[in-house]
Coordinates of C-alpha atoms (C1' of nucleotides) in Angstrom, one line a residue:
Chain A
M1 CA 114.2 122.5 81.7
N2 CA 113.4 123.5 85.2
E3 CA 115.6 122.8 88.1
K4 CA 113.6 120.2 89.8
L5 CA 113.1 118.3 86.6
H6 CA 116.7 118.4 86.0
E7 CA 117.3 116.9 89.4
I8 CA 114.9 114.2 88.8
K9 CA 116.5 113.4 85.4
K10 CA 119.8 113.0 87.3
M11 CA 118.2 110.8 90.0
L12 CA 116.8 108.5 87.2
Q13 CA 120.1 108.4 85.4
E14 CA 122.0 107.6 88.6
D15 CA 119.9 104.4 88.7
G16 CA 120.3 103.7 85.0
Y17 CA 116.8 104.9 83.9
K18 CA 116.1 107.1 81.0
L19 CA 114.1 110.3 81.1
T20 CA 111.8 109.6 78.2
P21 CA 109.5 112.2 76.8
Q22 CA 106.6 110.3 78.5
R23 CA 108.3 110.3 81.9
E24 CA 109.2 113.9 81.5
A25 CA 105.6 114.9 80.6
T26 CA 104.4 112.9 83.6
V27 CA 106.8 114.5 86.0
R28 CA 105.9 117.9 84.6
I29 CA 102.3 117.3 85.6
L30 CA 103.2 116.1 88.9
L31 CA 105.4 119.2 89.5
E32 CA 102.7 121.5 88.2
K33 CA 99.9 119.9 90.4
D34 CA 102.2 119.5 93.4
K35 CA 99.5 120.2 96.0
E36 CA 96.9 117.8 94.5
H37 CA 96.4 114.1 95.0
L38 CA 95.9 112.7 91.5
S39 CA 95.0 109.3 90.6
A40 CA 96.7 107.5 87.8
E41 CA 93.8 108.1 85.6
D42 CA 93.8 111.9 86.4
I43 CA 97.5 112.0 85.5
Y44 CA 97.0 110.1 82.4
M45 CA 94.3 112.6 81.3
L46 CA 96.5 115.6 82.0
V47 CA 99.6 114.1 80.3
K48 CA 97.5 113.2 77.3
D49 CA 97.0 116.9 76.6
K50 CA 100.7 117.4 76.2
A51 CA 101.6 113.9 74.8
P52 CA 98.5 112.5 73.2
D53 CA 100.1 109.3 72.3
I54 CA 101.0 108.1 75.8
G55 CA 99.4 105.0 77.1
L56 CA 97.8 104.5 80.5
A57 CA 100.2 101.5 81.1
T58 CA 103.2 103.8 80.7
V59 CA 101.7 106.3 83.2
Y60 CA 101.4 103.4 85.7
R61 CA 104.9 102.1 85.0
T62 CA 106.3 105.7 85.4
L63 CA 104.5 106.3 88.6
E64 CA 105.7 103.0 90.0
L65 CA 109.3 103.8 89.0
L66 CA 109.1 107.2 90.6
S67 CA 107.6 105.6 93.8
E68 CA 110.4 103.3 94.0
L69 CA 112.9 106.1 93.7
R70 CA 110.8 108.0 96.2
I71 CA 110.3 110.8 93.7
V72 CA 106.6 110.5 94.4
H73 CA 104.6 109.3 97.3
K74 CA 101.9 106.7 96.5
L75 CA 98.9 107.5 98.7
N76 CA 95.8 105.5 99.6
F77 CA 92.7 107.0 101.0
G78 CA 90.5 104.1 100.9
D79 CA 88.3 104.7 97.9
G80 CA 89.9 102.1 95.7
V81 CA 92.3 104.3 93.7
A82 CA 96.0 105.0 94.4
R83 CA 97.0 108.7 94.4
Y84 CA 100.3 110.2 93.8
E85 CA 102.0 113.4 94.8
I86 CA 105.5 114.6 94.3
T87 CA 107.8 114.3 97.2
S88 CA 108.5 117.6 98.8
D89 CA 112.0 119.0 98.9
D90 CA 112.2 120.3 102.4
E91 CA 113.2 117.6 104.8
G92 CA 111.8 117.6 108.2
H93 CA 108.6 119.2 107.1
H94 CA 106.4 116.3 106.5
H95 CA 102.8 116.8 106.0
H96 CA 100.4 114.2 107.3
H97 CA 96.9 113.3 106.1
I98 CA 93.6 113.4 107.9
V99 CA 91.0 111.6 106.0
C100 CA 87.3 111.7 106.7
L101 CA 85.9 108.2 106.3
E102 CA 82.5 109.4 105.5
C103 CA 82.8 112.2 103.0
G104 CA 86.4 111.6 101.9
K105 CA 87.5 115.1 102.7
L106 CA 91.2 115.4 103.2
E107 CA 93.0 117.8 105.4
E108 CA 96.7 118.1 106.0
F109 CA 98.8 119.1 108.8
E110 CA 102.5 119.6 109.6
D111 CA 104.2 118.2 112.5
D112 CA 107.7 117.6 113.5
L113 CA 106.9 115.3 116.4
L114 CA 107.8 112.2 114.5
E115 CA 111.4 113.1 114.3
E116 CA 111.7 112.3 117.9
I117 CA 110.2 108.9 117.4
E118 CA 112.4 108.3 114.5
K119 CA 115.5 109.0 116.6
R120 CA 114.4 106.6 119.1
I121 CA 113.8 103.9 116.6
E122 CA 117.1 104.5 114.9
S123 CA 118.9 104.1 118.3
T124 CA 117.0 101.3 119.8
K125 CA 116.5 99.2 116.8
N126 CA 119.5 100.1 114.8
F127 CA 117.3 100.9 111.8
Q128 CA 118.1 103.6 109.4
I129 CA 115.0 105.5 108.6
V130 CA 114.6 107.3 105.3
D131 CA 110.9 108.1 105.2
H132 CA 107.6 107.8 107.0
R133 CA 104.0 108.0 106.3
L134 CA 101.2 109.1 108.7
S135 CA 97.6 109.2 108.2
F136 CA 94.7 109.7 110.5
F137 CA 91.3 108.4 109.7
G138 CA 88.0 109.5 111.3
Y139 CA 85.0 111.6 110.9
C140 CA 85.1 115.4 110.2
K141 CA 82.9 117.9 112.0
D142 CA 80.4 117.9 109.3
C143 CA 79.9 114.2 109.4
K144 CA 80.4 113.1 112.9
D145 CA 77.2 114.3 114.3
K146 CA 74.9 114.0 111.3
P147 CA 72.3 111.3 111.1
K148 CA 73.5 108.7 108.8
S149 CA 70.9 109.5 106.2
E150 CA 72.2 113.0 105.7
R151 CA 75.8 112.2 105.4
P152 CA 77.3 113.3 102.1
K153 CA 78.6 110.6 99.9
M154 CA 82.3 110.0 100.0
K155 CA 84.2 111.8 97.3
I156 CA 87.9 112.4 97.4
E157 CA 89.5 115.4 95.6
Chain B
M1 CA 75.6 84.7 122.1
N2 CA 78.5 86.6 123.4
E3 CA 78.2 90.2 124.7
K4 CA 79.8 92.1 121.9
L5 CA 77.9 90.1 119.3
H6 CA 74.7 91.0 121.0
E7 CA 75.7 94.6 121.2
I8 CA 76.3 94.6 117.4
K9 CA 73.0 93.0 116.9
K10 CA 71.3 95.9 118.7
M11 CA 73.2 98.4 116.6
L12 CA 72.0 96.7 113.4
Q13 CA 68.4 96.5 114.6
E14 CA 68.4 100.1 115.6
D15 CA 69.1 101.0 112.0
G16 CA 66.6 98.5 110.7
Y17 CA 69.0 95.8 109.6
K18 CA 68.7 92.1 110.5
L19 CA 71.4 90.0 112.0
T20 CA 71.3 87.2 109.5
P21 CA 73.3 84.0 110.1
Q22 CA 75.7 85.2 107.3
R23 CA 76.2 88.5 109.1
E24 CA 76.6 86.7 112.4
A25 CA 79.2 84.4 111.0
T26 CA 81.1 87.3 109.6
V27 CA 81.0 89.3 112.8
R28 CA 82.2 86.2 114.8
I29 CA 85.2 85.9 112.6
L30 CA 86.0 89.5 113.0
L31 CA 85.7 89.3 116.7
E32 CA 87.8 86.2 116.8
K33 CA 90.6 87.7 114.6
D34 CA 90.4 91.1 116.2
K35 CA 94.1 91.7 116.0
E36 CA 94.5 91.0 112.4
H37 CA 94.0 92.9 109.1
L38 CA 91.9 90.6 107.1
S39 CA 91.0 91.2 103.5
A40 CA 87.4 90.4 102.3
E41 CA 88.8 87.3 100.7
D42 CA 90.4 86.1 103.9
I43 CA 87.2 86.8 105.8
Y44 CA 85.2 84.9 103.2
M45 CA 87.4 81.9 103.5
L46 CA 87.1 81.9 107.2
V47 CA 83.4 82.3 107.3
K48 CA 82.9 79.6 104.7
D49 CA 84.2 77.1 107.2
K50 CA 81.3 77.9 109.4
A51 CA 78.8 78.8 106.8
P52 CA 79.8 77.0 103.7
D53 CA 77.0 78.5 101.4
I54 CA 77.9 82.1 102.0
G55 CA 78.7 84.1 98.9
L56 CA 81.7 86.5 98.6
A57 CA 79.2 89.3 97.6
T58 CA 77.5 88.9 100.8
V59 CA 80.7 89.2 102.7
Y60 CA 81.5 92.4 100.9
R61 CA 78.0 93.8 101.5
T62 CA 78.3 92.8 105.2
L63 CA 81.6 94.5 105.5
E64 CA 80.3 97.7 103.8
L65 CA 77.3 97.7 106.1
L66 CA 79.5 97.2 109.2
S67 CA 81.8 99.9 108.0
E68 CA 78.9 102.3 107.6
L69 CA 77.8 101.6 111.1
R70 CA 81.4 102.1 112.2
I71 CA 81.5 98.5 113.7
V72 CA 84.5 97.8 111.6
H73 CA 87.4 99.9 110.2
K74 CA 88.2 99.6 106.5
L75 CA 91.9 99.9 106.1
N76 CA 94.1 100.4 103.1
F77 CA 97.8 99.5 103.1
G78 CA 98.3 100.3 99.4
D79 CA 98.6 96.7 98.1
G80 CA 95.3 96.9 96.2
V81 CA 93.2 95.1 98.8
A82 CA 91.0 96.6 101.5
R83 CA 91.4 95.2 105.0
Y84 CA 89.0 95.1 107.8
E85 CA 89.2 94.9 111.6
I86 CA 86.5 95.2 114.2
T87 CA 86.5 98.6 115.9
S88 CA 88.2 98.2 119.2
D89 CA 86.8 99.4 122.5
D90 CA 90.0 99.9 124.2
E91 CA 91.8 103.1 123.0
G92 CA 95.6 103.3 123.0
H93 CA 96.5 99.9 121.5
H94 CA 97.9 101.2 118.3
H95 CA 100.9 99.5 116.6
H96 CA 103.0 101.0 113.9
H97 CA 105.1 99.5 111.2
I98 CA 108.7 99.7 110.4
V99 CA 109.5 98.3 106.9
C100 CA 112.9 97.5 105.6
L101 CA 113.2 98.6 102.0
E102 CA 115.9 96.1 101.3
C103 CA 114.6 92.8 102.6
G104 CA 110.9 93.7 103.2
K105 CA 111.1 92.8 106.9
L106 CA 108.4 94.2 108.8
E107 CA 108.7 95.2 112.5
E108 CA 106.1 96.5 114.7
F109 CA 106.3 98.8 117.7
E110 CA 103.9 100.5 120.1
D111 CA 103.8 104.0 120.9
D112 CA 101.4 106.3 122.7
L113 CA 103.0 109.5 121.4
L114 CA 100.4 109.7 118.7
E115 CA 97.6 109.8 121.2
E116 CA 98.9 113.3 122.0
I117 CA 98.8 114.4 118.4
E118 CA 95.4 112.8 118.0
K119 CA 93.9 114.7 120.9
R120 CA 95.3 117.9 119.5
I121 CA 93.8 117.2 116.1
E122 CA 90.5 116.3 117.6
S123 CA 90.2 119.5 119.6
T124 CA 91.7 122.0 117.0
K125 CA 90.0 120.6 114.0
N126 CA 86.9 119.1 115.6
F127 CA 87.8 115.8 114.0
Q128 CA 86.8 112.5 115.5
I129 CA 89.7 110.2 114.9
V130 CA 89.1 106.5 114.8
D131 CA 92.3 105.1 113.5
H132 CA 95.7 106.0 112.2
R133 CA 98.4 104.5 110.2
L134 CA 102.0 105.1 110.8
S135 CA 104.8 103.5 108.9
F136 CA 108.6 104.1 108.8
F137 CA 110.6 103.1 105.8
G138 CA 114.3 102.5 105.9
Y139 CA 117.0 99.9 106.2
C140 CA 117.4 97.4 109.0
K141 CA 120.6 96.6 110.7
D142 CA 121.3 93.7 108.4
C143 CA 120.7 95.5 105.2
K144 CA 122.0 98.9 105.9
D145 CA 125.2 98.5 104.0
K146 CA 124.1 96.5 101.0
P147 CA 124.1 98.0 97.6
K148 CA 121.0 99.8 96.3
S149 CA 120.7 97.9 93.1
E150 CA 119.9 94.6 94.9
R151 CA 116.9 96.0 96.6
P152 CA 113.9 93.8 96.2
K153 CA 110.5 95.2 95.7
M154 CA 108.8 96.4 98.8
K155 CA 105.9 94.3 100.0
I156 CA 103.5 95.8 102.5
E157 CA 101.9 93.5 105.2
Chain C
dC1 C1' 124.1 99.8 68.4
dT2 C1' 122.0 97.9 72.6
dT3 C1' 118.5 97.2 75.4
dA4 C1' 115.3 100.0 78.1
dT5 C1' 110.9 101.7 77.3
dT6 C1' 106.5 102.1 75.0
dG7 C1' 101.6 101.2 73.3
dC8 C1' 98.2 98.1 72.8
dA9 C1' 95.4 94.7 74.1
dA10 C1' 94.6 91.1 77.0
dA11 C1' 94.8 89.5 81.6
dA12 C1' 94.5 89.7 86.5
dG13 C1' 92.4 90.9 90.6
dT14 C1' 89.2 93.3 93.6
dT15 C1' 84.7 95.0 94.3
dT16 C1' 79.9 95.9 92.8
dT17 C1' 75.4 94.9 90.8
dG18 C1' 71.3 92.8 88.6
dC19 C1' 68.0 89.5 89.4
dA20 C1' 65.3 85.8 90.9
dC21 C1' 64.9 83.3 95.1
dT22 C1' 64.8 83.1 100.5
dA23 C1' 64.0 83.8 105.0
dT24 C1' 64.0 87.2 108.8
dA25 C1' 61.4 90.3 112.1
Chain D
dT1 C1' 53.5 88.5 105.0
dA2 C1' 56.3 92.2 103.5
dT3 C1' 60.6 93.2 102.3
dA4 C1' 65.4 93.0 103.7
dG5 C1' 68.9 89.9 102.5
dT6 C1' 71.2 86.2 99.6
dG7 C1' 73.8 83.5 96.0
dC8 C1' 75.3 83.5 91.6
dA9 C1' 77.2 85.2 87.6
dA10 C1' 78.2 89.0 85.0
dA11 C1' 79.8 93.6 85.1
dA12 C1' 82.7 97.3 86.3
dC13 C1' 87.0 99.0 87.8
dT14 C1' 91.9 99.6 88.7
dT15 C1' 96.3 97.9 87.8
dT16 C1' 99.6 94.6 85.7
dT17 C1' 101.7 92.1 81.9
dG18 C1' 103.2 89.9 77.4
dC19 C1' 104.9 91.2 73.2
dA20 C1' 106.4 93.2 69.0
dA21 C1' 107.9 97.7 67.8
dT22 C1' 110.5 102.0 69.0
dA23 C1' 113.9 105.1 70.6
dA24 C1' 117.1 106.9 74.2
dG25 C1' 121.8 107.2 75.6

DNA sequence: CTTATTGCAAAAGTTTTGCACTATA
DNA sequence: TATAGTGCAAAACTTTTGCAATAAG
C-alpha cells in the first residue's frame, strides 16, 4: 500500500471511518489521476475497471466523505458537474484556477499572495483559516476576440 | 425605460434578439437585485410577481442568452444551483467569503489585492477576467476550540 | 459481534427540450 | 408577415436517499 494511501487510511480511522475496498479503489484513482479534474461519473467509470461491483452512489458518498475530511477538493467550473481532485500535500503552494467561460478551458497558476491576506484575516477577525479556494472566470485569448458565432462550444477537460 | 435597460435592449438587438416583455421583466429584476446571487428559481419567483404568466423555461432561456451576451455572470458556489448576477460596470467591487466550517457562519470582506493578481494574469496570459471567487474556510472565534466531531455540514451561501 | 457501509432503485432537484401557439420587429 | 420567442409538460441529467443485505474492525 503506498504511503499516501496509508496516510489517508489513518485520517479516515482517526475520525471513525473504515477504509473499505470501494473507498480504497476510489482513492487510488484519485491519487493516480492527481492532475485531472474528474467528475463523479468519470471516477465511477475508472473505479469500475478495478472494482466492477461498485455503485455510483458509493462513489458519491466516498467523494463527499473525502471532501469533508478535506482529502479531496470539490470543484465547480459551471458546467453542471462537480469535479474532484486530491488535495495536494505541499502547504503554501496552492494552485488556483482560471476558467474560460466560453470554451471551458482551464488553466492553473500558483501564487502565494493569499498567505498575506490570510494572515490579515486571522489577526483582524480572529478567524483560524485552514483552507482557501480561488478561481478566476473570464475569456481566454482564443475566445475573447472571436465573433460569437465562431466561438467553440464549452467543454471542460 | 432606464438607461441600463435601454443599453441592454440595444445589445440584444445588435445580435438580432428581441426584448420581449419576459426578457425585460427578467432584466429589471437582475438590475434591481444587482448585489445578490440569485438562482434561476429565485429570479423566476421575483419575475412572476410582475409577469405572472412567465414560464420557468423562459427564465432559463433568458439567463442563458444574457450569459452568452455577457450581460450577466453565471456563478457556481458548489451547492448544485447556478446563480446569476448582472455584469457590473464598476470594477473593483468584489467581496470574498469567509466560511466557518463549524457553525457555517459566513462573513464577507472586501479586498483589492486580487485586482493586482488579475492584472498580472490578464497581461501574462492574455485572459480577460470578468469575475473571481475567493473563499476562505476555517473556524471563527466562537468555534475555534470546539471538538471536531460536532461539526455540522458546511452550507455555502 | 456491532454497526458502518454498500448496491440498488427510486426520489429529488435543476436544467433542457419538443412542440404547437403567439407576438415582436 | 416571417420567424423569434413562449408556456407547458416531458425529458434529461446529476446527485441524494431509503432500505435490506453485507462486511469491516
